[in-house]
Each structure stands twice: as structure tokens, then as C-alpha cells.
Short mmCIF file of C-alpha atoms and ligand atoms in Angstrom, two decimals:
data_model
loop_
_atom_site.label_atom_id
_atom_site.label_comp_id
_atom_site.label_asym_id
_atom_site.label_seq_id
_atom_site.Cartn_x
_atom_site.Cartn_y
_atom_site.Cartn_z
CA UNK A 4 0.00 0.00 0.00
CA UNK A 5 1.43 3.08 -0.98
CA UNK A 6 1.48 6.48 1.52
CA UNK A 7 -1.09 8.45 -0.92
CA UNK A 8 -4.78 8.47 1.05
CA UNK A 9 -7.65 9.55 -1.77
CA UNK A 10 -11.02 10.92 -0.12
CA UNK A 11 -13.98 10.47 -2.84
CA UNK A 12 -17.47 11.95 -2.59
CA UNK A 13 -19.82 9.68 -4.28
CA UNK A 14 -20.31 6.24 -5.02
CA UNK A 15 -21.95 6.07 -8.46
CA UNK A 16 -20.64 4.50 -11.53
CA UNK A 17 -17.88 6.91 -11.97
CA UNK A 18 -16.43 6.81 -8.01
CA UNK A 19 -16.76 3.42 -7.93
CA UNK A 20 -14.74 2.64 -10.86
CA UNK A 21 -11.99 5.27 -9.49
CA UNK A 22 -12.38 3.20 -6.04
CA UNK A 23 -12.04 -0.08 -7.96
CA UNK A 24 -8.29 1.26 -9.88
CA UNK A 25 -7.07 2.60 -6.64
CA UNK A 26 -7.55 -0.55 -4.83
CA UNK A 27 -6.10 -2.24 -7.64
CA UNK A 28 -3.35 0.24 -7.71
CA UNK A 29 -2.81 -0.43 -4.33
CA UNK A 30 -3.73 3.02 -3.31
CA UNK A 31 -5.44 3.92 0.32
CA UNK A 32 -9.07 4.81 -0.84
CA UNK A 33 -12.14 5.72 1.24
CA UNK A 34 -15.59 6.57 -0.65
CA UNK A 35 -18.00 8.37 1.32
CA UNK A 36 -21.72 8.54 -0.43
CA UNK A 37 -25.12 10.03 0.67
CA UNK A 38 -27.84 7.64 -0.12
CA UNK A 39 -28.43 5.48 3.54
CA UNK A 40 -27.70 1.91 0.75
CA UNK A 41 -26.98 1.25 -3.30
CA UNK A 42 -30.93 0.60 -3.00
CA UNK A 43 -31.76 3.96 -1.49
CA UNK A 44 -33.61 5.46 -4.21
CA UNK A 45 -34.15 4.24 -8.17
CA UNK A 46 -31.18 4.92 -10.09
CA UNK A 47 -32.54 3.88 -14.16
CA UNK A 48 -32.59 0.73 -15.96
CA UNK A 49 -31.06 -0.12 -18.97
CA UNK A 50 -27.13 1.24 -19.83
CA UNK A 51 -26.04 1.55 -23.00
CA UNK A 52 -22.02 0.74 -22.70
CA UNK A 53 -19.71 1.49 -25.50
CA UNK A 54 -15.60 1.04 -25.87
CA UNK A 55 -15.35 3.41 -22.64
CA UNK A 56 -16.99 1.47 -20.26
CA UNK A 57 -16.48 -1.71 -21.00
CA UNK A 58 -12.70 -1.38 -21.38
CA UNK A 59 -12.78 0.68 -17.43
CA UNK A 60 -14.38 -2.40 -16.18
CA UNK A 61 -12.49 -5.12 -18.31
CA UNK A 62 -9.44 -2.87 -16.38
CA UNK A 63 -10.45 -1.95 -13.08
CA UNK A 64 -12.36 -5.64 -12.23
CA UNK A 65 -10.72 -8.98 -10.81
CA UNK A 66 -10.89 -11.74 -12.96
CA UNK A 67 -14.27 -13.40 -11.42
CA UNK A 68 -16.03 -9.82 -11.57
CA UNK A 69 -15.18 -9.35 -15.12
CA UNK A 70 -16.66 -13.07 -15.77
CA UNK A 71 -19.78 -11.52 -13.89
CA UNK A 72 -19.89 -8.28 -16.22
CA UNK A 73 -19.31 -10.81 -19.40
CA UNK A 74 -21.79 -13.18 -18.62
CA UNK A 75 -24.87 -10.23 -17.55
CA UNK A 76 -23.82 -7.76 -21.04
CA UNK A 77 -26.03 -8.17 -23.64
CA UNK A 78 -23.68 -7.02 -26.29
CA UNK A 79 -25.67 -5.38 -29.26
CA UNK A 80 -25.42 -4.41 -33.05
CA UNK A 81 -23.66 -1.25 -33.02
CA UNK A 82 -26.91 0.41 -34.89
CA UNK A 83 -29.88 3.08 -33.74
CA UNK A 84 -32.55 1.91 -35.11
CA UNK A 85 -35.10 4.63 -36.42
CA UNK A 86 -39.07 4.08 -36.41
CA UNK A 87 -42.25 5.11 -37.52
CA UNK A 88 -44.61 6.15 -35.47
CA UNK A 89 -46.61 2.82 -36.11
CA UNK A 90 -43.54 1.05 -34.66
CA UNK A 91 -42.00 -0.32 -38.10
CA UNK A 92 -38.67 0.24 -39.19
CA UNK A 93 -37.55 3.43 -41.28
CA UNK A 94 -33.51 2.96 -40.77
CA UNK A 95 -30.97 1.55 -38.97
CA UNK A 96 -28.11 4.31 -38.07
CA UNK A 97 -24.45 2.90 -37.26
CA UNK A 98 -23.04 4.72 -34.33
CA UNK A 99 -19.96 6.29 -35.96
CA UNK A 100 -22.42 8.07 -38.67
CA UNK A 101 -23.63 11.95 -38.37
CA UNK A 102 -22.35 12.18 -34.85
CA UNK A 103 -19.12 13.79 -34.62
CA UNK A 104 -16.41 12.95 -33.82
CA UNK A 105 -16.92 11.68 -29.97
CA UNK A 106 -17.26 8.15 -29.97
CA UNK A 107 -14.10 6.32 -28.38
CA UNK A 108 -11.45 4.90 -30.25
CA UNK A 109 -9.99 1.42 -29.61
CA UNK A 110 -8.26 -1.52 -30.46
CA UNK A 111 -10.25 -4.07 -32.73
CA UNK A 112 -13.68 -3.76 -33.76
CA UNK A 113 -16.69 -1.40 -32.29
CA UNK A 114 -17.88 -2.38 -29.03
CA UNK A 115 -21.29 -1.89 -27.48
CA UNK A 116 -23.46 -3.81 -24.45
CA UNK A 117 -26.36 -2.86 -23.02
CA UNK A 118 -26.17 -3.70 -19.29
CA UNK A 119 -28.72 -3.46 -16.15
CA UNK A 120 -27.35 -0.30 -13.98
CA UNK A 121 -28.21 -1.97 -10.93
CA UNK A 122 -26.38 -5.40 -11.93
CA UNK A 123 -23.22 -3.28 -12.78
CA UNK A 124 -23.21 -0.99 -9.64
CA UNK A 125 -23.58 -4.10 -7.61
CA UNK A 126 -20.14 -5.96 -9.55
CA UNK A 127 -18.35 -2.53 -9.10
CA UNK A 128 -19.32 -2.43 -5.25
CA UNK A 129 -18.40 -6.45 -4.46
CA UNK A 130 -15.76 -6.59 -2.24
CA UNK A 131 -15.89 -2.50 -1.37
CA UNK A 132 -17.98 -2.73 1.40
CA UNK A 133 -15.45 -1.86 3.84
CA UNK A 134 -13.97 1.06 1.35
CA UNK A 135 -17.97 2.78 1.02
CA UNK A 136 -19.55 4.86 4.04
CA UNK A 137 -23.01 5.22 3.17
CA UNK A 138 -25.10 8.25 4.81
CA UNK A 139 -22.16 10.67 4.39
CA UNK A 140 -22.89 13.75 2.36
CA UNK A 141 -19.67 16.23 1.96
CA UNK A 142 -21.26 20.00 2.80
CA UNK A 143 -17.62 21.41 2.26
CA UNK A 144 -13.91 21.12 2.31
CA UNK A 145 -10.99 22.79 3.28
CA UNK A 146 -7.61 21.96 0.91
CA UNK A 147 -3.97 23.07 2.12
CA UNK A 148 -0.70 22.38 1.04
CA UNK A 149 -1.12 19.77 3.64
CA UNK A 150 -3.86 17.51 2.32
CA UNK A 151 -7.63 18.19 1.96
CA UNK A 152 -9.95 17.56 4.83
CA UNK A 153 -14.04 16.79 3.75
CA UNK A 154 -16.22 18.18 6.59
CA UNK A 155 -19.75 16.10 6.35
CA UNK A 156 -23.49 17.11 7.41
CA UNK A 157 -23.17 14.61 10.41
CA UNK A 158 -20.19 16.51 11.97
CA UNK A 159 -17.56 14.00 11.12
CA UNK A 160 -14.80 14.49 8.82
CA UNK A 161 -12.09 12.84 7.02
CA UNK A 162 -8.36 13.86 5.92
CA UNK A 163 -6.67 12.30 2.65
CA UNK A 164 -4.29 13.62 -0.09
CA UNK A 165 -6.34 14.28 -3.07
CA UNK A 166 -10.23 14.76 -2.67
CA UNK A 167 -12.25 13.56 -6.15
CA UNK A 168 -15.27 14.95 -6.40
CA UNK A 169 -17.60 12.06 -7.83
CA UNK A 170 -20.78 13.74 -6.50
CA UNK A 171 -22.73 13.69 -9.61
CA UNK A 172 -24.75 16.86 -11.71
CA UNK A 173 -25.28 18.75 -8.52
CA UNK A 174 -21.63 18.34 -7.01
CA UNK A 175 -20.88 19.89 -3.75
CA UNK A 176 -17.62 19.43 -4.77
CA UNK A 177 -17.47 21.59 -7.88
CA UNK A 178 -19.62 24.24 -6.11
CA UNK A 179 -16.34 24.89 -4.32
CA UNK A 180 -13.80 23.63 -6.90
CA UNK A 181 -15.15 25.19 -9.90
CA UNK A 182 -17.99 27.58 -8.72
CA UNK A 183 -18.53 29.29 -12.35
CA UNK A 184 -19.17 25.69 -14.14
CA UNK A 185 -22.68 25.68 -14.35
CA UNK A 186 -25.43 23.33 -15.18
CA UNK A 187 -29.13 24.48 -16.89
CA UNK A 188 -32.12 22.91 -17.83
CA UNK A 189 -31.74 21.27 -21.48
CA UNK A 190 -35.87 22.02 -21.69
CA UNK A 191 -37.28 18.01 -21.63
CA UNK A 192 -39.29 15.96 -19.16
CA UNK A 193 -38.92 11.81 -19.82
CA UNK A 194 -40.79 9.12 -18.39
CA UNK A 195 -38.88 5.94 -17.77
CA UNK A 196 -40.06 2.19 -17.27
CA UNK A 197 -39.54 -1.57 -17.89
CA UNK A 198 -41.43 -3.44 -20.20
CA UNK A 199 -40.94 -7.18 -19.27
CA UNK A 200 -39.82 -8.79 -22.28
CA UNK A 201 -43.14 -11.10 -22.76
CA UNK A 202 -44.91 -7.61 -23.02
CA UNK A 203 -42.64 -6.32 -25.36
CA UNK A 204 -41.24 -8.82 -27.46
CA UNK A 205 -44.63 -9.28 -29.30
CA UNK A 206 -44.94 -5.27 -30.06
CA UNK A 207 -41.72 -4.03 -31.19
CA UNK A 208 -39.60 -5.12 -33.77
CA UNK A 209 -37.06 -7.60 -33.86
CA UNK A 210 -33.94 -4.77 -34.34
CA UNK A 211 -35.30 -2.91 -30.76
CA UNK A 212 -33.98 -6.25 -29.18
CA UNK A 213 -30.78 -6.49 -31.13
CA UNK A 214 -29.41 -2.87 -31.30
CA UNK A 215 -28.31 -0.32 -29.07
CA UNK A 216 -31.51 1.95 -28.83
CA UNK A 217 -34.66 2.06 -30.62
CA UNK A 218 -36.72 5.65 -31.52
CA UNK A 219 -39.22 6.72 -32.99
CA UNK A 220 -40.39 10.30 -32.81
CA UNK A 221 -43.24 13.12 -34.27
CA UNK A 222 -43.40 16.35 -35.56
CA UNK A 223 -43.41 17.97 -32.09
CA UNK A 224 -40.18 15.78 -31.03
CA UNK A 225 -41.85 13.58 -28.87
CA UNK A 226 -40.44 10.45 -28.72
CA UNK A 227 -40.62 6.77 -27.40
CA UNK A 228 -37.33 5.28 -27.22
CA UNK A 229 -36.62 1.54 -26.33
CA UNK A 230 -33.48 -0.35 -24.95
CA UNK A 231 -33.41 -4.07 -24.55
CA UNK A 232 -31.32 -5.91 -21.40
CA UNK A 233 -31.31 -9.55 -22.23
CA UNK A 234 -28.93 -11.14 -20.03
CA UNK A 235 -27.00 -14.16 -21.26
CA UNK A 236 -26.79 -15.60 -17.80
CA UNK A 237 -28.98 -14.21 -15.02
CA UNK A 238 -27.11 -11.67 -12.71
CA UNK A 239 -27.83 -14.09 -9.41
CA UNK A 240 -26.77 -16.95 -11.92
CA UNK A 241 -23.65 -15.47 -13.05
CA UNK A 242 -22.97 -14.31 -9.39
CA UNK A 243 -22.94 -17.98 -8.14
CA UNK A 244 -21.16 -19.48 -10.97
CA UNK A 245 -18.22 -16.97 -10.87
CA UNK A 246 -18.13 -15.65 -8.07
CA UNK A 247 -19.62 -17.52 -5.40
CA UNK A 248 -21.11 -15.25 -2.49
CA UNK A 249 -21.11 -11.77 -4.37
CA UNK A 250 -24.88 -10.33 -3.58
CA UNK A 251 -26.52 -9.99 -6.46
CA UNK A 252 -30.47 -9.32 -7.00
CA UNK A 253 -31.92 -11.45 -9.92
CA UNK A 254 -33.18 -9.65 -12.43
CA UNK A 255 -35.97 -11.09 -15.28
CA UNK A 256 -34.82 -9.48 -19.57
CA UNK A 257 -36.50 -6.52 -19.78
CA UNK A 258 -36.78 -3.64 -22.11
CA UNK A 259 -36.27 0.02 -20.80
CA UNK A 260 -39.19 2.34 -22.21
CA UNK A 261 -39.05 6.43 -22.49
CA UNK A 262 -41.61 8.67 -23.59
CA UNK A 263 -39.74 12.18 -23.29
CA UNK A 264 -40.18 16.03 -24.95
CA UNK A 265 -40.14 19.36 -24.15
CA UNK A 266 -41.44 19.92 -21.02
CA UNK A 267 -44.32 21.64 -22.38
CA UNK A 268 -45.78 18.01 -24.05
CA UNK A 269 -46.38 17.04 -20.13
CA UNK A 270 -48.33 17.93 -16.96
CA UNK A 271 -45.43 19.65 -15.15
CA UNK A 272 -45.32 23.07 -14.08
CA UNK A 273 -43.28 23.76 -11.57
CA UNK A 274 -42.10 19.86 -11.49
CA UNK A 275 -45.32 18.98 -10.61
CA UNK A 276 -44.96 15.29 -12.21
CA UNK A 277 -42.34 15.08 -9.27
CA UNK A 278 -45.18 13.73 -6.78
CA UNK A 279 -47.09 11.21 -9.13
CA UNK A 280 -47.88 7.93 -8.75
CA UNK A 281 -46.23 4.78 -11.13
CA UNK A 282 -50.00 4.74 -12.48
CA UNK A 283 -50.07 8.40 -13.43
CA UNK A 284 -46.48 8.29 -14.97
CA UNK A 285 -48.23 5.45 -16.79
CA UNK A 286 -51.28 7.09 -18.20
CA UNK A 287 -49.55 10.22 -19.01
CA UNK A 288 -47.21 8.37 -20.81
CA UNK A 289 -49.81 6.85 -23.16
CA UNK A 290 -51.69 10.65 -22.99
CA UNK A 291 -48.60 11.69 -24.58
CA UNK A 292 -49.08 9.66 -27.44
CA UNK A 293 -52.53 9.62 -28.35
CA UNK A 294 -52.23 10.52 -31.78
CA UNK A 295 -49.99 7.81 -33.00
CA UNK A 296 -51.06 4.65 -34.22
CA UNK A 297 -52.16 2.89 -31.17
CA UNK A 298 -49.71 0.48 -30.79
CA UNK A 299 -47.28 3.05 -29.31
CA UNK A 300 -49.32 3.78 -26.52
CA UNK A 301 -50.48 -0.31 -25.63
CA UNK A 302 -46.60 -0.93 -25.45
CA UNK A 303 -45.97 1.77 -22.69
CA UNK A 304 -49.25 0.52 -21.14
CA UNK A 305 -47.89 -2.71 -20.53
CA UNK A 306 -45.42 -1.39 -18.30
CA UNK A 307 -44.72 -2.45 -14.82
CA UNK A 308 -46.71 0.67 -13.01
CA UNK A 309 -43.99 0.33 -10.06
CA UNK A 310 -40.96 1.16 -12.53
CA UNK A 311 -42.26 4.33 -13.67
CA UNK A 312 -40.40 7.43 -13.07
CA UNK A 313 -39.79 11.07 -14.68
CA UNK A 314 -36.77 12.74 -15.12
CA UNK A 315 -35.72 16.54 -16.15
CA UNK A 316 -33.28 16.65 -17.80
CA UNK A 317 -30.02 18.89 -17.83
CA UNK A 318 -27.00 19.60 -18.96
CA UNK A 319 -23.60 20.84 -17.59
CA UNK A 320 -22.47 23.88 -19.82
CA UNK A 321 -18.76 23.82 -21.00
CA UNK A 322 -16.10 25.65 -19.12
CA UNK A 323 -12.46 25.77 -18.20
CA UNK A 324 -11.34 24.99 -14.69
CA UNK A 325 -8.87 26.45 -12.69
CA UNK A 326 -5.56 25.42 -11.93
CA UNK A 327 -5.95 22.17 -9.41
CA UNK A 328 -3.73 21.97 -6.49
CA UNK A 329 -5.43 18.87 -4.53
CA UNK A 330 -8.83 18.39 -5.39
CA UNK A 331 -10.52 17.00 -8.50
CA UNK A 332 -13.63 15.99 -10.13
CA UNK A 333 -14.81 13.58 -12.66
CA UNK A 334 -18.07 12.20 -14.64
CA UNK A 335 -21.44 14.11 -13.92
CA UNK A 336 -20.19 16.03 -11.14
CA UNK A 337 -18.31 17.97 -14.13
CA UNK A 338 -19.66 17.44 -17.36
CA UNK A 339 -23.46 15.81 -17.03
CA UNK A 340 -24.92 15.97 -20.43
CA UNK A 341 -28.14 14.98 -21.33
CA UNK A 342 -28.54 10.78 -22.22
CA UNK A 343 -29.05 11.48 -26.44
CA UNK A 344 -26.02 9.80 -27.40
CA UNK A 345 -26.22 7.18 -24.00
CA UNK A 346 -22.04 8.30 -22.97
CA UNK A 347 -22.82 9.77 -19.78
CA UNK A 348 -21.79 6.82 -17.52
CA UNK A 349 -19.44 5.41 -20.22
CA UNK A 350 -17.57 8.95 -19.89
CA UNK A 351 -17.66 9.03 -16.24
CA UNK A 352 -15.85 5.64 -16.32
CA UNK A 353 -13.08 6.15 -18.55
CA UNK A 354 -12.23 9.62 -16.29
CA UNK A 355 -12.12 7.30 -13.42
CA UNK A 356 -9.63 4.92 -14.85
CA UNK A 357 -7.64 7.78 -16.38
CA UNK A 358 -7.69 9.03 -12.77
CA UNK A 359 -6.72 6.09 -11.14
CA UNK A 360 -3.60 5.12 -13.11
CA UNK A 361 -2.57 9.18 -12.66
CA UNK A 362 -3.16 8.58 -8.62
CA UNK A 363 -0.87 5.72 -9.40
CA UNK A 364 1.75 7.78 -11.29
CA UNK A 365 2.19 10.12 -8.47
CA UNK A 366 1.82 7.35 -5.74
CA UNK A 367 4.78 5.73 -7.30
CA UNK A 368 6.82 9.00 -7.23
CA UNK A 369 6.60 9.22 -11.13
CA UNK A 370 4.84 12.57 -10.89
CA UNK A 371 3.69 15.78 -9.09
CA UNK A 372 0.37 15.54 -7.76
CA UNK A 373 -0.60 19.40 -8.90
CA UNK A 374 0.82 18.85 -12.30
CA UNK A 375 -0.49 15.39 -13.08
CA UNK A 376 -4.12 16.68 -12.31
CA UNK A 377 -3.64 19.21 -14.13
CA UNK A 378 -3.03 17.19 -17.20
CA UNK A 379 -5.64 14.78 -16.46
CA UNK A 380 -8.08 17.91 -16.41
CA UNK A 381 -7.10 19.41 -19.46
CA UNK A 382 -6.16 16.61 -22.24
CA UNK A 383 -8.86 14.13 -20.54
CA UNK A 384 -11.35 15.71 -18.01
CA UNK A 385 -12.46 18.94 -19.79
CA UNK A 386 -11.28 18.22 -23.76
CA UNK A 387 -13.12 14.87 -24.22
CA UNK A 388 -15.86 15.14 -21.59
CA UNK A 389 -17.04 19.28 -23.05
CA UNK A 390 -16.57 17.84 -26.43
CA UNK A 391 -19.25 14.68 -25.47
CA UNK A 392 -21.71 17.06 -23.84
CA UNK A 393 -21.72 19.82 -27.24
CA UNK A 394 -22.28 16.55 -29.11
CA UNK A 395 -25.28 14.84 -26.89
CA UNK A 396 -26.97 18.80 -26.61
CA UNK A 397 -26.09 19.59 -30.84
CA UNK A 398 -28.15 15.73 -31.63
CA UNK A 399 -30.60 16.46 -28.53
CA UNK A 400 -31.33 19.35 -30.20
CA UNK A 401 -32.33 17.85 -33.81
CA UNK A 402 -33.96 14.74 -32.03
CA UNK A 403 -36.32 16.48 -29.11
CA UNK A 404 -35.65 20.34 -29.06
CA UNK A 405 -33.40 20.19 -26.68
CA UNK A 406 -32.16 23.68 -25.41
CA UNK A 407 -29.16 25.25 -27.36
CA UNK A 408 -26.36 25.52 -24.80
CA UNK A 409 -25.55 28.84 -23.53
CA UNK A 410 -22.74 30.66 -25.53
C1 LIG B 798 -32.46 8.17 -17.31
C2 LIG B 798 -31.01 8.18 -17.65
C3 LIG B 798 -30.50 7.27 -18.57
C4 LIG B 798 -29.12 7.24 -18.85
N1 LIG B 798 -28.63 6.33 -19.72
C5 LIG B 798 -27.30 6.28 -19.96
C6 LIG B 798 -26.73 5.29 -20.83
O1 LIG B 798 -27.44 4.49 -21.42
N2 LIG B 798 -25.38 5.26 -20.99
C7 LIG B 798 -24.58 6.15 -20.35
O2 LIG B 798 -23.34 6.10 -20.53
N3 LIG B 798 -25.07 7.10 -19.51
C8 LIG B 798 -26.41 7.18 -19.30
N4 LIG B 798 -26.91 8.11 -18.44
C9 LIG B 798 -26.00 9.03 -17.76
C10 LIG B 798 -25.35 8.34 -16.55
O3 LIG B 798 -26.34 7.82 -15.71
C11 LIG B 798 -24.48 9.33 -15.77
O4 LIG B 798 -23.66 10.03 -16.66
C12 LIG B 798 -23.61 8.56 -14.77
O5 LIG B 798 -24.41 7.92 -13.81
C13 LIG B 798 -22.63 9.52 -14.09
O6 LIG B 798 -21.92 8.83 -13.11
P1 LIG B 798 -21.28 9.61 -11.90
O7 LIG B 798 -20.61 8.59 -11.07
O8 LIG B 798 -20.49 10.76 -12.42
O9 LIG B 798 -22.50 10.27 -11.12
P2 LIG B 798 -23.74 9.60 -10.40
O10 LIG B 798 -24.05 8.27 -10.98
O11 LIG B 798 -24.83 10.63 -10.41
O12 LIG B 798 -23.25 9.36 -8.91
C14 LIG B 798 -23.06 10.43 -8.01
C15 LIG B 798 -23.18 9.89 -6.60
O13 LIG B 798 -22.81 10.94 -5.67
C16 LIG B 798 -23.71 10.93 -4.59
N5 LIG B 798 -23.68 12.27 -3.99
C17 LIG B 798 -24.22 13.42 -4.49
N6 LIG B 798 -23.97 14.46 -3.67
C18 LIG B 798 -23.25 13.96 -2.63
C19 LIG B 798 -22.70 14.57 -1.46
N7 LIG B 798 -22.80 15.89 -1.21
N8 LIG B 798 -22.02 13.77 -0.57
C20 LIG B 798 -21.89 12.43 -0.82
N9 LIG B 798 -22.40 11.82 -1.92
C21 LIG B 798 -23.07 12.58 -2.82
C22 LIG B 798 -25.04 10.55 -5.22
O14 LIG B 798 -25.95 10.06 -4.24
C23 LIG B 798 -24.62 9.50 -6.23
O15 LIG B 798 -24.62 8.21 -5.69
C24 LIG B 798 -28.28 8.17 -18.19
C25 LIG B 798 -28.82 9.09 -17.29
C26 LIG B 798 -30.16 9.12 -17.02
C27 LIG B 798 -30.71 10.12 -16.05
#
């Protein structure tokens, strides 16, 4: 174990992956996260997972993890598929095509899975329960040349080297760090839920169960999009053949369901929609698209009315960031960007890992810590993560009136 302690605020996708390296690094790490559990509140379905993601995990997990991760990814075509409002199929849109130029590169061919968020937060967790304090939330820290120290709304407090802000879109950590990086509302309300696959399967076509993401949309930008998670093995399966007394919930396949717009296409004035019931979520869903061939709106109706929640959606606006001396961010906490292109998490992962083998750099005496965070901010952090978000708000834009960014 090397002398470098690392304090990190959050345990999402993106600070558990950093949490993972460092371990693996052999780096002191201690992860300190609001929510009372992982099951404190619903965190989303389906993840779409491109070269990003799956080559942080296929990095930062032990051998019987990664067998875990393997066995639950339903790797897909690399395709959008585009529909009709009737649910047939118009086109089927390779991922590199019309989007810029912000898809990763990497070795050997295009990669893409969808996975189950909960499945993958529990594999990146197994084994860290010792390294995550649950019911911790940072309200503010105080950095010297000396180390950091994270002062938390229960009176305690913890000291360590570096302090990564993980803390997601409304970071407590950047509103100190980088108080002039702001985030604004990109303009659309969603509605997300699981259609079990029986429901599904017989409604949609047979490319929204092979590709990456399915959408159809009308001339006001509404749209229903659709993301299948078939599992090769079951997650509880794949737990106890690889490795043997990880928990793991079972999950059934599903297919993730959104019905989304500007918010002016749905009941929620002053986030009204915040308060409703599964059932509501449900019927306003179908509400939403009563003039399209009926088939649209049976699908969503088949949802499970417990799975049903509504998001806002917004957007971090791109900025540059100060000089760093010992504290950092990465993923959402920095550059949240609204899920049109599905990088998000896959952008919050490939910071952490980035991260991590930096921490390990300097841990190992091969570099400053000021200077190598600097670099990692400005050639990885800021450059690639600004250039994702432009890209998800420029296609948001075209494919549900997204907001323009602010200048
Ligand atoms: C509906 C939806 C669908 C999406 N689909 C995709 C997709 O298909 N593919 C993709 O790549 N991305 C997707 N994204 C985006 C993706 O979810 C995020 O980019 C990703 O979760 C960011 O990870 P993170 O670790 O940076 O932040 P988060 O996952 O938000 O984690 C931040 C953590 O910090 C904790 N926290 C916050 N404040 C404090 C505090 N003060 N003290 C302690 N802890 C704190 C939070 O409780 C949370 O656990 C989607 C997003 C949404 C909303």
C-alpha cells in the first residue's frame, strides 16, 4: 500500500470505478456517499455501454467480476434503429455516422453492451464494502498544502491527499472547486419504465432487441425510445457461478421504455410530475401519445406501473477549470450531459480509470500531484468530456428540441 490516502465523494458508476483502480493500484481509498444503501432510491434501468466502459471495467475488475460483467452484457449491433410512429422500421443508423467525432477509439472492432445499472453498480461495489460509508454527504472542504480535509453534514470528517469529487450533476464538490461551471435545464421531461420482455417482445420489432436503442419520434419531437437488457446468464446466476457469495439481485430481460419532450408536451409546471404515482407516470405516458397509431401507446401501457419514473433533464455547460492543487472531479459532477447519445456513464468511467492510473503515477513518485491533475483535467477531463456534452446537446437538439447551450 502506498502512503497516498484519496477521499472520494460519491459512489456512483464513476467513483466506484476510481475506487475499484485505486484498490487495484494499491492506493489507500475511502468513498463516502449520501444515499443510507446502493438501493436507497431508483437509479434507471437499462445502460447503453460502449468502448469506454467496457474497457474501465475489463481494467479496473478482478478476474471473477469481469466473468460476472461478461456473462450479464447483452452485447448489441452497433446500430440506432429509427421508427415510424406505427412502430416499423424506417432505418438503422451505425453509431460512428452523423455524430461527430466523440465516440471512443480502440483496439479491434466497435464495441457496445447494453447492461442493467443496478447489476453493474452491484459488480463494481463487491468486495468494497469496507472502502464505502453510506449516509455521508460532503457540505464542504478545506484543501492546504497539507492535504484536503471533507467536513460532512453529520459533523464527522475525514483527511486524505487528493479529494475527487464524484458527486454527480449537482456536485458539492465543484460548487467549491469550480464555482462558475454551471449546469441548466436542457428544456425536456422523460418518463422511464420496464417493459418485461413477454410484453414487449410481441410489439416491437425484432432490431429494438438487437441494437443499441430504438426511436421513434413526431413532428413535435416527442419520442418513445426503447433499450433491450437480455442477459445471457442471469445476474444471481452469473454471481454464483463466478463468483460464489457476491450479492446480487436477480433480475428477469427486460426492455427500458421512455416517452420524453419538451417539457411543455407534459403535466409539469413547476415539477409537478415530481409527486405522481407509477400509475399516473403510466397514463400520461400513453396521454402523450394519443395521436400515433395505437400500438405506441399499448406498449408503454404494458409497463410495470412500479418502474415508472420522470426525469428533467439537464446539462452541464462547458467551461475551463482552474488550476488544481489537490482536489478534482470527474463524470457528472463535471460534465453531465443529457442521455441522447447514452455516454454519460461510459464517460464518467473512462475519467475514473484515467484518474486512477494518474493517482498511481504520483503514488509511485513518477509525478507531481498538482501537475499530473492538471493534465488529467485538461487533455482528458475537460477536452473529451465538453466535447461529449456539445455533441449529446447539438443531436438532442435535432432529435427532441433540446435547449441550445448557452454561448
Ligand atoms: C435516465 C437516464 C438514462 C441514462 N442512460 C445512460 C446510458 O445508457 N449510458 C450512459 O453512458 N449514460 C447514461 N446516463 C448518464 C449516466 O447515468 C451518468 O452520466 C452517470 O451515472 C454519471 O456517473 P457519476 O458517477 O459521475 O454520477 P452519479 O451516478 O450521479 O453518482 C453520483 C453519486 O454521488 C452521490 N452524492 C451526491 N452528492 C453527494 C454529497 N454531497 N455527498 C456524498 N455523496 C453525494 C449521489 O448520491 C450519487 O450516488 C443516463 C442518465 C439518465 C438520467
Amino acid at each position: 500500500m502506498s502512503d497516498l490516502k484519496v477521499l472520494v465523494v460519491g459512489a456512483g458508476l464513476g467513483g466506484l470505478t476510481l475506487a475499484r483502480s485505486l484498490r487495484g493500484h494499491g492506493i489507500d481509498v475511502a468513498v463516502f456517499e449520501r444515499d443510507a444503501s446502493p438501493w436507497d432510491r431508483p437509479q434507471g434501468y437499462r445502460l447503453h455501454l460502449d468502448a469506454d466502459a467496457i474497457n474501465a471495467a475489463r481494467e479496473v475488475l478482478p478476474a471473477e467480476l469481469r466473468a460476472v460483467f461478461e456473462a450479464t452484457a447483452q452485447y448489441t449491433e452497433p446500430f440506432t434503429t429509427i421508427l415510424t410512429t406505427g412502430l416499423s422500421v424506417i432505418k438503422r443508423l451505425r453509431t460512428q455516422d452523423g455524430y461527430g467525432d466523440v465516440w471512443p477509439r480502440h483496439d479491434g472492432p466497435e464495441i457496445h453492451a447494453n447492461v442493467d445499472r443496478a447489476t453493474l453498480r452491484q459488480i463494481l461495489l463487491a468486495g468494497l464494502e469496507n472502502t464505502v460509508h453510506y449516509g455521508r454527504t460532503l457540505e464542504r472542504y478545506e484543501s492546504t498544502d497539507e492535504g484536503v480535509t471533507a467536513f460532512f453534514t453529520d459533523g464527522s470528517r475525514a483527511h486524505g491527499d487528493v479529494l475527487v469529487g464524484a458527486d454527480g450533476i449537482r456536485s458539492a464538490v465543484r460548487g467549491q472547486r469550480a464555482p462558475h461551471c454551471e449546469t441548466v435545464d436542457a428544456g425536456i421531461t422523460a418518463i422511464y419504465g420496464r417493459l418485461p420482455m413477454a410484453v414487449a417482445e410481441p410489439l416491437v420489432p425484432a432490431e429494438a432487441l438487437t441494437d443499441i436503442f430504438t426511436i421513434a419520434s413526431d413532428e413535435r419531437k416527442v419520442f418513445l425510445g426503447l433499450g433491450s437488457v437480455r442477459f445471457p446468464t442471469s445476474p444471481a446466476e452469473a454471481a454464483e457461478r463466478f463468483a460464489p457469495g457476491t450479492p446480487m439481485r436477480d433480475q428477469d430481460d427486460y426492455v427500458v421504455c421512455i416517452v420524453g419532450g419538451r417539457h411543455e408536451f407534459f403535466p409539469n409546471a413547476d415539477g409537478a410530475m415530481r409527486t405522481f404515482s407509477g400509475q399516473e407516470f403510466r397514463d400520461i405516458a400513453a396521454e402523450t401519445l394519443r395521436d400515433w397509431p395505437s400500438g405506441a401507446a399499448d406498449l408503454v401501457r404494458g409497463a410495470d406501473p412500479a418502474s415508472l419514473f420522470c426525469v428533467e433533464m439537464y446539462t452541464s455547460v462547458p467551461a475551463t477549470l482552474d488550476t488544481p492543487v489537490n482536489v478534482t472531479l470527474l463524470g457528472d459532477a463535471i460534465h453531465a450531459m443529457t442521455p441522447t447519445l447514452g455516454r454519460g456513464a461510459n464517460v464518467a468511467m473512462r475519467d475514473a480509470t484515467l484518474l486512477g492510473r494518474t493517482l498511481s503515477a504520483v503514488a509511485d513518485g513518477q509525478l507531481a500531484l498538482a501537475e499530473a491533475l492538471a493534465a488529467y483535467e485538461r487533455d482528458e477531463l475537460t477536452t473529451y468530456g465538453f466535447s461529449v456534452v456539445r455533441e449529446a446537446a447539438r443531436i438532442g437538439e435535432q432529435r427532441m428540441g433540446q435547449n441550445p447551450l448557452p454561448e
